[in-house]
Amino acid sequence: NARGKGGSVMKTIVKNGKIVSPSETYEADLCIENGVISCIGTNLEQKFASDEVQVIDAAGKYVLPGGVDVHTHMDLDVGFSRAVDDFYDGTVAAACGGTTSIVDHMAFGPAGCNLHHQLNEYHRLADDKAVIDYGFHGTVQHVNDEILDELESMVEDGVPSVKVYLTYGFKINDDGVLEVLKRMKELNGITAFHCENHDVVEHLKKVYSESGKTAPIYHAKSRPNIAEAEAVRRVLYLAKLAGDAPVYIVHLSCKESLEAVEEARKARQKNIFVETCTQYLTMTEEKYKDEDGLKYIMSPPLRTDADREALWKGLENGEIQIVATDHCPFNYGIEKQMGKDDFTKCPNGAPGVEERMILLFSEGVMKNRISLNRFVEVACTNPAKVYGLYPKKGILEPGADADLIILDPEREQTLTHANMHGAVDYTVYEGVPVKGYIDLVMQRGNVIAKENRFTGARGAGEFIHRKTRDLKDESSCLR
Ligand code: URP
Ligand code: ZN
Ligand code: ZN
């Protein structure tokens, strides 16, 4: 640690900013020592000798916790292709966009591999590359006694969450879902689900393909709202059968799925957590009709305006707790072109990790859809709470890591790929005007991005050995 002339540890003071938490916004100074917030108060600068302090003036700006994106797919191997952001490019993009922690979903490994096979692989992919702090979610690709036993050592190794896919090559059937839910509940962990009815989707893909309906819009038509909502309902029933086992719905995209969640909660089912993603709040399936419709091929697909409105309402009223990205980029000029004659051949996924924070601020807070405090809650605090990163991450309080953003609400910009940092060749938000600009991003007291320039270091991100959640905390995520 850098020291002043008197030998004491150098401090950084972020002064005069408006500090934002899930419950309040207040003007104060924030002091950082050894990468951690040591105190929050007024006139802090006067308390220390000038050679011991570095001062950052945040007057007129918001000081927010660094973003926590709990749904990314860096370097995702999908067999026939690979997401183009590795853990370096993808986390540089995240850093410049104000996200200081990610929890990445591991890819499927070779058939029959155990959970640690992929955990070891992901440490190899991320450890010398990530520039921000990171954790991993396990991926269950088959269920047997060995896997159910291994879940315990995954938790011990800092991975208290797993994802189960109800579609794709390694989809899990209902008996396996029940077993994983029960075991993860015993371990105080949480099971995340990609919810789509596999047979319905495969049937519709075949119907459209065979009748020559191969344009990108048929990607959306082959994955209708009800195919998602049926799977959400099924998973919620299975979680109920497993004794209200903790269940987390990833990338919820439509109103029928939200209705299923609302009904389950009304029936007093506990431990239900819901995520949506920036793209479902901001775009509709009309994008598939554009000439570059392949850019938006992701699963679930973009929906309608009615769905978007329902999601904003759910975010505002607390039914949805988290906004993530499902960042999974493939180049439009290369990998996405595999789908040019047939949408079923296009790798699924789109970039978004760099755009999430500012877009949600602009579309949510500046357009009065959610409050500033709710923005912090859904983009920083709740993801940290649900996935065991809190209170080190997701909040600005003494004792927390000094992961923060200074955001200027007065400055306007237009999103464009030319100003972005990932490896992919496009943004789905090209030309979108936003109100707000991220001046500076700090991780553990180090400035890692300034004025849209990356100033951090390759490999400086640390693995977050996540803890299990105390289920009693659940109510704090819901309002
Ligand atoms: O289309 C998507 N979302 N690709 C990434 C994998 C997933 O389903 O989350
Ligand atoms: Zn998914
Ligand atoms: Zn995903």
XYZ file of C-alpha atoms and ligand atoms in Angstrom:
490
model
C 0.000 0.000 0.000
C 1.211 3.502 -0.865
C 2.226 5.532 2.208
C 2.389 9.258 2.933
C 5.535 11.001 4.258
C 4.633 10.190 7.872
C 4.496 6.511 6.972
C 0.726 6.178 7.264
C -1.310 4.378 4.587
C -2.447 6.672 1.734
C -6.143 7.394 1.751
C -8.432 8.288 -1.103
C -11.328 10.603 -0.366
C -14.223 10.897 -2.791
C -15.731 14.181 -1.689
C -18.957 16.119 -2.195
C -20.739 13.399 -4.149
C -24.286 12.148 -3.672
C -23.903 8.639 -2.303
C -26.671 6.272 -3.335
C -27.850 3.165 -1.484
C -31.043 1.113 -1.963
C -32.743 3.188 0.721
C -31.296 6.725 0.562
C -29.329 9.336 -1.360
C -27.183 11.711 0.688
C -24.314 14.117 0.238
C -21.127 12.955 1.979
C -17.441 12.173 1.621
C -16.199 8.634 1.443
C -12.735 7.548 2.629
C -10.889 4.546 1.215
C -7.950 2.762 2.848
C -6.374 -0.496 1.718
C -9.039 -0.906 -0.963
C -11.876 -0.824 1.547
C -14.304 1.959 2.529
C -13.023 3.025 5.949
C -15.575 5.730 6.727
C -18.309 7.950 5.300
C -18.819 11.444 6.745
C -18.428 15.156 6.168
C -15.258 17.249 5.723
C -13.132 14.100 5.880
C -10.250 15.787 4.033
C -9.554 18.039 7.019
C -9.004 15.057 9.284
C -5.824 13.878 7.566
C -2.435 15.407 6.628
C -2.486 16.503 2.987
C 0.366 14.189 1.941
C -1.654 11.209 3.160
C -4.684 11.876 1.002
C -5.601 11.779 -2.631
C -8.850 13.628 -3.270
C -11.412 13.003 -6.008
C -14.092 15.671 -6.322
C -17.524 14.253 -7.150
C -19.535 17.465 -6.695
C -22.805 17.335 -8.646
C -22.315 13.633 -9.377
C -23.729 10.404 -8.016
C -21.432 7.975 -6.226
C -22.847 4.498 -6.732
C -21.712 0.979 -5.862
C -19.918 -0.738 -8.740
C -22.333 -2.777 -10.841
C -22.755 -6.497 -10.180
C -23.705 -8.500 -13.273
C -24.584 -12.042 -12.227
C -25.281 -13.385 -15.710
C -22.420 -13.325 -18.203
C -20.878 -15.908 -20.541
C -17.257 -14.920 -21.136
C -15.357 -17.177 -23.548
C -18.434 -19.436 -23.767
C -17.755 -22.593 -25.745
C -21.000 -23.615 -27.494
C -19.387 -26.459 -29.404
C -19.778 -25.116 -32.950
C -18.648 -21.607 -31.937
C -17.195 -19.614 -29.048
C -18.256 -16.279 -27.528
C -15.686 -13.739 -28.673
C -15.061 -11.900 -25.392
C -12.594 -13.798 -23.277
C -12.224 -12.893 -19.590
C -9.884 -10.019 -20.487
C -11.897 -8.293 -23.249
C -15.207 -8.956 -21.556
C -14.159 -7.628 -18.170
C -12.466 -4.553 -19.704
C -15.849 -3.844 -21.332
C -17.595 -4.441 -17.996
C -15.169 -2.135 -16.163
C -15.601 0.710 -18.654
C -19.367 0.327 -18.300
C -19.262 0.558 -14.504
C -19.541 -3.115 -13.600
C -16.951 -4.203 -11.056
C -18.068 -7.785 -10.334
C -19.468 -10.531 -12.523
C -20.688 -14.021 -11.800
C -20.178 -15.994 -14.996
C -22.186 -19.045 -16.044
C -19.880 -21.913 -16.947
C -20.294 -23.615 -20.311
C -21.225 -27.248 -20.737
C -18.117 -29.414 -20.709
C -17.485 -32.764 -22.396
C -20.381 -35.240 -21.932
C -20.142 -36.938 -18.552
C -17.680 -34.459 -17.022
C -18.078 -33.517 -13.388
C -18.623 -30.033 -11.974
C -14.989 -29.493 -10.996
C -13.839 -30.255 -14.523
C -15.534 -27.030 -15.576
C -14.579 -25.130 -12.418
C -10.905 -25.896 -13.087
C -11.326 -24.933 -16.736
C -12.940 -21.619 -15.762
C -10.164 -20.760 -13.307
C -7.747 -21.405 -16.172
C -9.761 -19.133 -18.501
C -10.219 -16.280 -16.023
C -7.480 -16.133 -13.408
C -4.735 -14.319 -15.346
C -7.115 -12.328 -17.516
C -10.029 -10.858 -15.564
C -9.610 -7.171 -14.734
C -12.551 -7.057 -12.304
C -13.593 -9.410 -9.527
C -15.434 -12.523 -10.644
C -17.205 -15.644 -9.498
C -18.694 -18.615 -11.320
C -22.024 -20.440 -11.323
C -21.756 -24.206 -11.781
C -23.637 -25.830 -14.673
C -25.410 -29.135 -14.101
C -25.373 -31.103 -17.347
C -26.401 -34.488 -15.961
C -27.656 -35.629 -12.576
C -26.443 -38.681 -10.659
C -25.224 -39.416 -7.107
C -21.694 -38.244 -7.892
C -22.891 -34.851 -9.106
C -25.284 -34.463 -6.169
C -22.372 -35.238 -3.780
C -20.037 -32.909 -5.596
C -22.362 -29.938 -5.113
C -21.111 -29.722 -1.518
C -17.470 -29.315 -2.502
C -18.477 -26.774 -5.148
C -20.069 -24.726 -2.356
C -16.894 -25.128 -0.282
C -14.879 -23.971 -3.278
C -16.839 -20.709 -3.453
C -19.538 -21.722 -5.927
C -22.847 -21.844 -3.997
C -25.028 -21.628 -7.121
C -25.660 -23.843 -10.121
C -27.616 -23.421 -13.314
C -29.916 -25.980 -14.857
C -31.044 -25.634 -18.472
C -34.486 -26.911 -19.425
C -33.548 -26.742 -23.090
C -30.396 -27.119 -25.216
C -28.263 -30.269 -25.561
C -27.774 -31.003 -21.862
C -31.274 -30.203 -20.679
C -32.286 -31.730 -17.361
C -35.559 -33.613 -16.846
C -37.964 -33.055 -13.955
C -36.588 -35.815 -11.708
C -33.087 -34.341 -12.009
C -34.443 -30.841 -11.392
C -36.097 -32.019 -8.170
C -32.940 -33.727 -6.942
C -30.756 -30.681 -7.599
C -33.262 -28.324 -5.977
C -33.426 -30.493 -2.840
C -29.660 -30.900 -2.538
C -28.964 -27.203 -3.118
C -31.547 -26.345 -0.484
C -29.778 -28.621 2.044
C -26.526 -26.833 1.206
C -28.089 -23.334 1.541
C -27.246 -22.775 -2.107
C -29.437 -21.611 -4.970
C -30.409 -23.173 -8.303
C -30.799 -20.961 -11.377
C -32.930 -22.039 -14.333
C -33.033 -21.277 -18.036
C -36.756 -21.776 -18.574
C -38.047 -22.763 -21.996
C -40.109 -25.821 -22.934
C -37.606 -27.781 -25.007
C -40.083 -29.936 -26.935
C -42.279 -26.991 -27.907
C -39.266 -25.003 -29.139
C -37.825 -27.955 -31.095
C -41.227 -28.696 -32.636
C -41.790 -25.088 -33.744
C -38.238 -24.750 -35.079
C -38.892 -27.792 -37.255
C -42.284 -26.509 -38.419
C -40.860 -23.123 -39.449
C -37.693 -24.571 -41.010
C -39.628 -27.126 -43.055
C -41.939 -24.454 -44.436
C -39.000 -22.267 -45.468
C -39.567 -19.722 -42.690
C -35.926 -19.288 -41.815
C -35.590 -15.502 -41.333
C -34.580 -14.164 -37.866
C -38.189 -13.276 -36.908
C -38.967 -17.018 -36.840
C -36.431 -17.388 -34.043
C -38.890 -15.362 -31.945
C -41.944 -17.183 -33.304
C -40.426 -20.573 -32.469
C -39.853 -19.578 -28.825
C -43.242 -18.078 -27.819
C -44.016 -16.521 -24.438
C -45.975 -19.573 -23.351
C -43.037 -21.905 -23.979
C -41.107 -19.845 -21.434
C -43.989 -19.392 -18.998
C -44.793 -23.126 -18.972
C -41.209 -23.889 -17.966
C -41.220 -21.135 -15.317
C -44.437 -22.552 -13.849
C -43.041 -26.087 -13.886
C -39.840 -25.063 -12.123
C -41.786 -23.114 -9.509
C -43.991 -26.147 -8.813
C -40.924 -28.379 -8.555
C -39.276 -25.912 -6.163
C -42.446 -25.942 -4.075
C -42.382 -29.758 -4.038
C -38.767 -29.548 -2.899
C -39.911 -27.629 0.196
C -39.740 -24.073 -1.169
C -36.194 -24.692 -2.365
C -34.405 -21.486 -3.468
C -35.067 -20.975 -7.149
C -33.733 -18.252 -9.438
C -35.257 -17.612 -12.856
C -32.630 -16.226 -15.236
C -33.494 -13.852 -18.075
C -37.263 -13.755 -17.517
C -38.579 -12.011 -20.607
C -42.375 -11.994 -20.781
C -45.555 -11.105 -18.939
C -46.909 -14.674 -18.734
C -43.748 -15.782 -16.880
C -44.100 -12.867 -14.505
C -47.734 -13.848 -13.855
C -46.542 -17.352 -12.914
C -44.095 -15.836 -10.412
C -46.737 -13.515 -8.969
C -49.170 -16.406 -8.514
C -46.582 -18.586 -6.797
C -45.694 -15.771 -4.410
C -49.371 -15.057 -3.749
C -49.708 -18.736 -2.834
C -46.968 -18.016 -0.259
C -44.180 -19.934 -1.952
C -40.888 -18.639 -0.578
C -37.365 -18.260 -1.947
C -38.233 -17.238 -5.499
C -35.770 -14.872 -7.174
C -36.200 -13.315 -10.590
C -33.815 -11.710 -13.046
C -34.552 -9.916 -16.272
C -31.982 -8.452 -18.656
C -31.447 -4.995 -20.135
C -32.377 -6.138 -23.656
C -35.860 -7.343 -22.634
C -36.570 -3.962 -21.026
C -35.431 -1.904 -23.991
C -36.083 -3.715 -27.294
C -38.835 -5.727 -28.995
C -39.063 -8.497 -31.570
C -39.452 -5.832 -34.270
C -35.626 -5.847 -34.313
C -35.687 -9.278 -35.985
C -37.304 -7.705 -39.035
C -34.357 -5.358 -39.556
C -31.742 -6.208 -42.148
C -29.309 -7.016 -39.330
C -31.873 -9.056 -37.369
C -29.297 -11.786 -36.673
C -27.626 -9.455 -34.162
C -30.565 -9.945 -31.810
C -30.819 -13.730 -31.899
C -30.762 -14.777 -28.273
C -32.837 -17.104 -26.115
C -35.377 -16.257 -24.918
C -35.979 -13.910 -27.856
C -36.950 -10.245 -27.693
C -40.687 -9.898 -27.029
C -43.379 -7.222 -27.459
C -44.085 -3.785 -26.010
C -46.674 -5.283 -23.659
C -43.987 -7.585 -22.247
C -41.521 -4.712 -21.870
C -44.059 -2.683 -19.954
C -44.862 -5.637 -17.692
C -41.150 -6.102 -16.945
C -40.648 -2.429 -16.002
C -43.657 -2.664 -13.720
C -42.314 -5.865 -12.160
C -38.969 -4.212 -11.605
C -40.585 -1.214 -9.988
C -42.959 -3.172 -7.738
C -40.356 -5.700 -6.554
C -41.522 -8.856 -8.379
C -38.255 -8.749 -10.361
C -35.205 -8.284 -8.124
C -32.272 -8.197 -10.511
C -31.238 -6.845 -13.910
C -28.351 -8.719 -15.561
C -27.185 -8.974 -19.172
C -26.681 -12.585 -20.317
C -23.633 -11.072 -22.093
C -22.733 -13.643 -24.753
C -21.223 -11.920 -27.808
C -20.642 -13.339 -31.286
C -19.428 -11.167 -34.157
C -22.152 -10.060 -36.552
C -19.664 -10.182 -39.439
C -18.543 -13.743 -38.705
C -20.262 -16.091 -36.236
C -23.772 -14.612 -36.514
C -23.617 -15.080 -40.304
C -23.954 -18.836 -39.746
C -27.649 -18.002 -39.435
C -27.992 -15.947 -42.605
C -29.990 -18.611 -44.465
C -31.455 -20.308 -41.408
C -31.986 -18.766 -37.967
C -31.540 -22.182 -36.295
C -27.835 -22.149 -37.283
C -27.102 -18.778 -35.657
C -25.202 -18.875 -32.324
C -27.519 -17.544 -29.620
C -26.487 -14.543 -27.568
C -25.632 -10.850 -27.730
C -23.278 -8.413 -25.998
C -24.467 -6.102 -23.210
C -22.138 -6.065 -20.205
C -20.732 -2.623 -21.050
C -24.103 -0.988 -21.723
C -26.173 -2.297 -18.785
C -25.482 0.285 -16.084
C -25.824 3.455 -18.117
C -28.775 2.187 -20.136
C -30.686 1.135 -17.043
C -29.880 4.475 -15.419
C -31.057 6.390 -18.476
C -34.102 4.291 -19.437
C -35.059 3.546 -15.847
C -34.139 6.466 -13.603
C -34.064 9.357 -16.073
C -37.367 8.234 -17.619
C -38.954 7.888 -14.159
C -39.668 4.176 -14.466
C -37.664 3.304 -11.343
C -36.112 5.418 -8.605
C -32.380 6.011 -8.320
C -32.354 3.854 -5.190
C -34.203 1.040 -6.915
C -31.636 1.226 -9.731
C -28.834 0.610 -7.220
C -30.848 -2.169 -5.627
C -31.515 -4.130 -8.853
C -28.147 -3.539 -10.537
C -25.798 -3.768 -7.527
C -27.203 -4.690 -4.111
C -29.709 -7.459 -4.852
C -27.443 -9.442 -7.177
C -24.738 -9.248 -4.504
C -27.183 -10.385 -1.811
C -28.760 -13.243 -3.709
C -25.451 -14.686 -4.844
C -23.369 -14.300 -1.676
C -21.170 -11.293 -2.577
C -22.805 -8.952 -0.059
C -21.783 -6.892 1.961
C -18.305 -6.765 0.396
C -19.950 -5.926 -2.932
C -23.122 -4.119 -3.961
C -23.208 -1.401 -1.285
C -21.175 1.634 -0.218
C -20.708 1.219 3.519
C -17.717 1.128 5.864
C -16.096 -2.294 5.554
C -17.250 -2.878 1.959
C -14.804 -3.095 -0.933
C -14.226 0.327 -2.501
C -15.895 -0.677 -5.779
C -17.671 2.421 -7.007
C -18.800 4.553 -9.918
C -18.941 8.304 -10.238
C -21.822 9.065 -12.577
C -22.625 12.461 -14.083
C -26.411 12.641 -14.580
C -26.200 15.861 -16.617
C -23.960 14.594 -19.399
C -25.629 13.066 -22.443
C -24.151 10.627 -24.952
C -25.113 8.372 -27.819
C -24.179 4.732 -27.465
C -22.003 3.496 -30.287
C -19.764 0.521 -30.885
C -16.890 2.895 -31.711
C -16.723 3.858 -28.013
C -16.885 0.339 -26.647
C -14.198 -1.993 -25.407
C -15.207 -5.615 -25.937
C -13.923 -7.805 -28.786
C -17.265 -8.050 -30.564
C -18.010 -6.015 -33.701
C -21.332 -4.406 -32.742
C -23.632 -3.165 -30.006
C -27.359 -3.847 -30.107
C -27.799 -0.274 -28.796
C -26.093 1.531 -31.694
C -27.339 5.137 -31.878
C -29.366 4.989 -28.662
C -29.252 8.342 -26.848
C -28.647 8.105 -23.093
C -28.733 10.627 -20.288
C -25.831 10.055 -17.934
C -22.126 9.366 -18.224
C -19.790 7.260 -16.108
C -16.821 9.499 -15.278
C -14.821 7.077 -13.186
C -14.869 3.465 -12.001
C -12.956 2.124 -9.027
C -12.304 -1.412 -7.889
C -10.940 -1.994 -4.381
C -9.741 1.627 -4.384
C -7.962 1.488 -7.766
C -9.248 3.594 -10.648
C -9.887 1.038 -13.393
C -11.703 3.291 -15.884
C -11.765 7.013 -16.404
C -13.672 8.967 -19.061
C -14.288 5.747 -20.987
C -10.588 4.769 -20.937
C -9.520 1.509 -19.293
C -6.858 2.193 -16.653
C -6.780 -1.150 -14.834
C -4.530 -4.162 -15.303
C -4.826 -7.571 -16.894
C -5.291 -10.253 -14.241
C -5.969 -7.756 -11.419
C -9.476 -9.146 -10.849
C -9.807 -11.544 -7.922
C -11.859 -14.711 -7.667
C -14.778 -14.092 -5.311
C -15.124 -17.067 -3.018
C -18.850 -16.657 -2.553
C -20.738 -17.584 0.589
C -24.070 -19.343 0.927
C -27.014 -17.090 1.676
C -28.926 -16.937 4.872
C -32.468 -17.652 3.712
C -33.810 -15.340 6.385
C -32.401 -12.491 4.278
C -34.892 -13.179 1.526
C -37.430 -10.577 2.577
C -34.802 -7.858 2.217
C -34.798 -8.483 -1.536
C -38.547 -8.119 -1.892
C -40.655 -5.105 -1.139
O -29.072 -16.805 -26.185
C -28.495 -16.893 -25.124
N -29.089 -16.428 -24.062
N -27.274 -17.464 -25.043
C -26.523 -17.680 -23.887
C -26.874 -18.918 -23.153
C -28.139 -18.772 -22.353
O -29.150 -19.348 -22.705
O -28.167 -18.080 -21.341
Zn -30.136 -18.980 -20.801
Zn -27.152 -17.006 -20.243
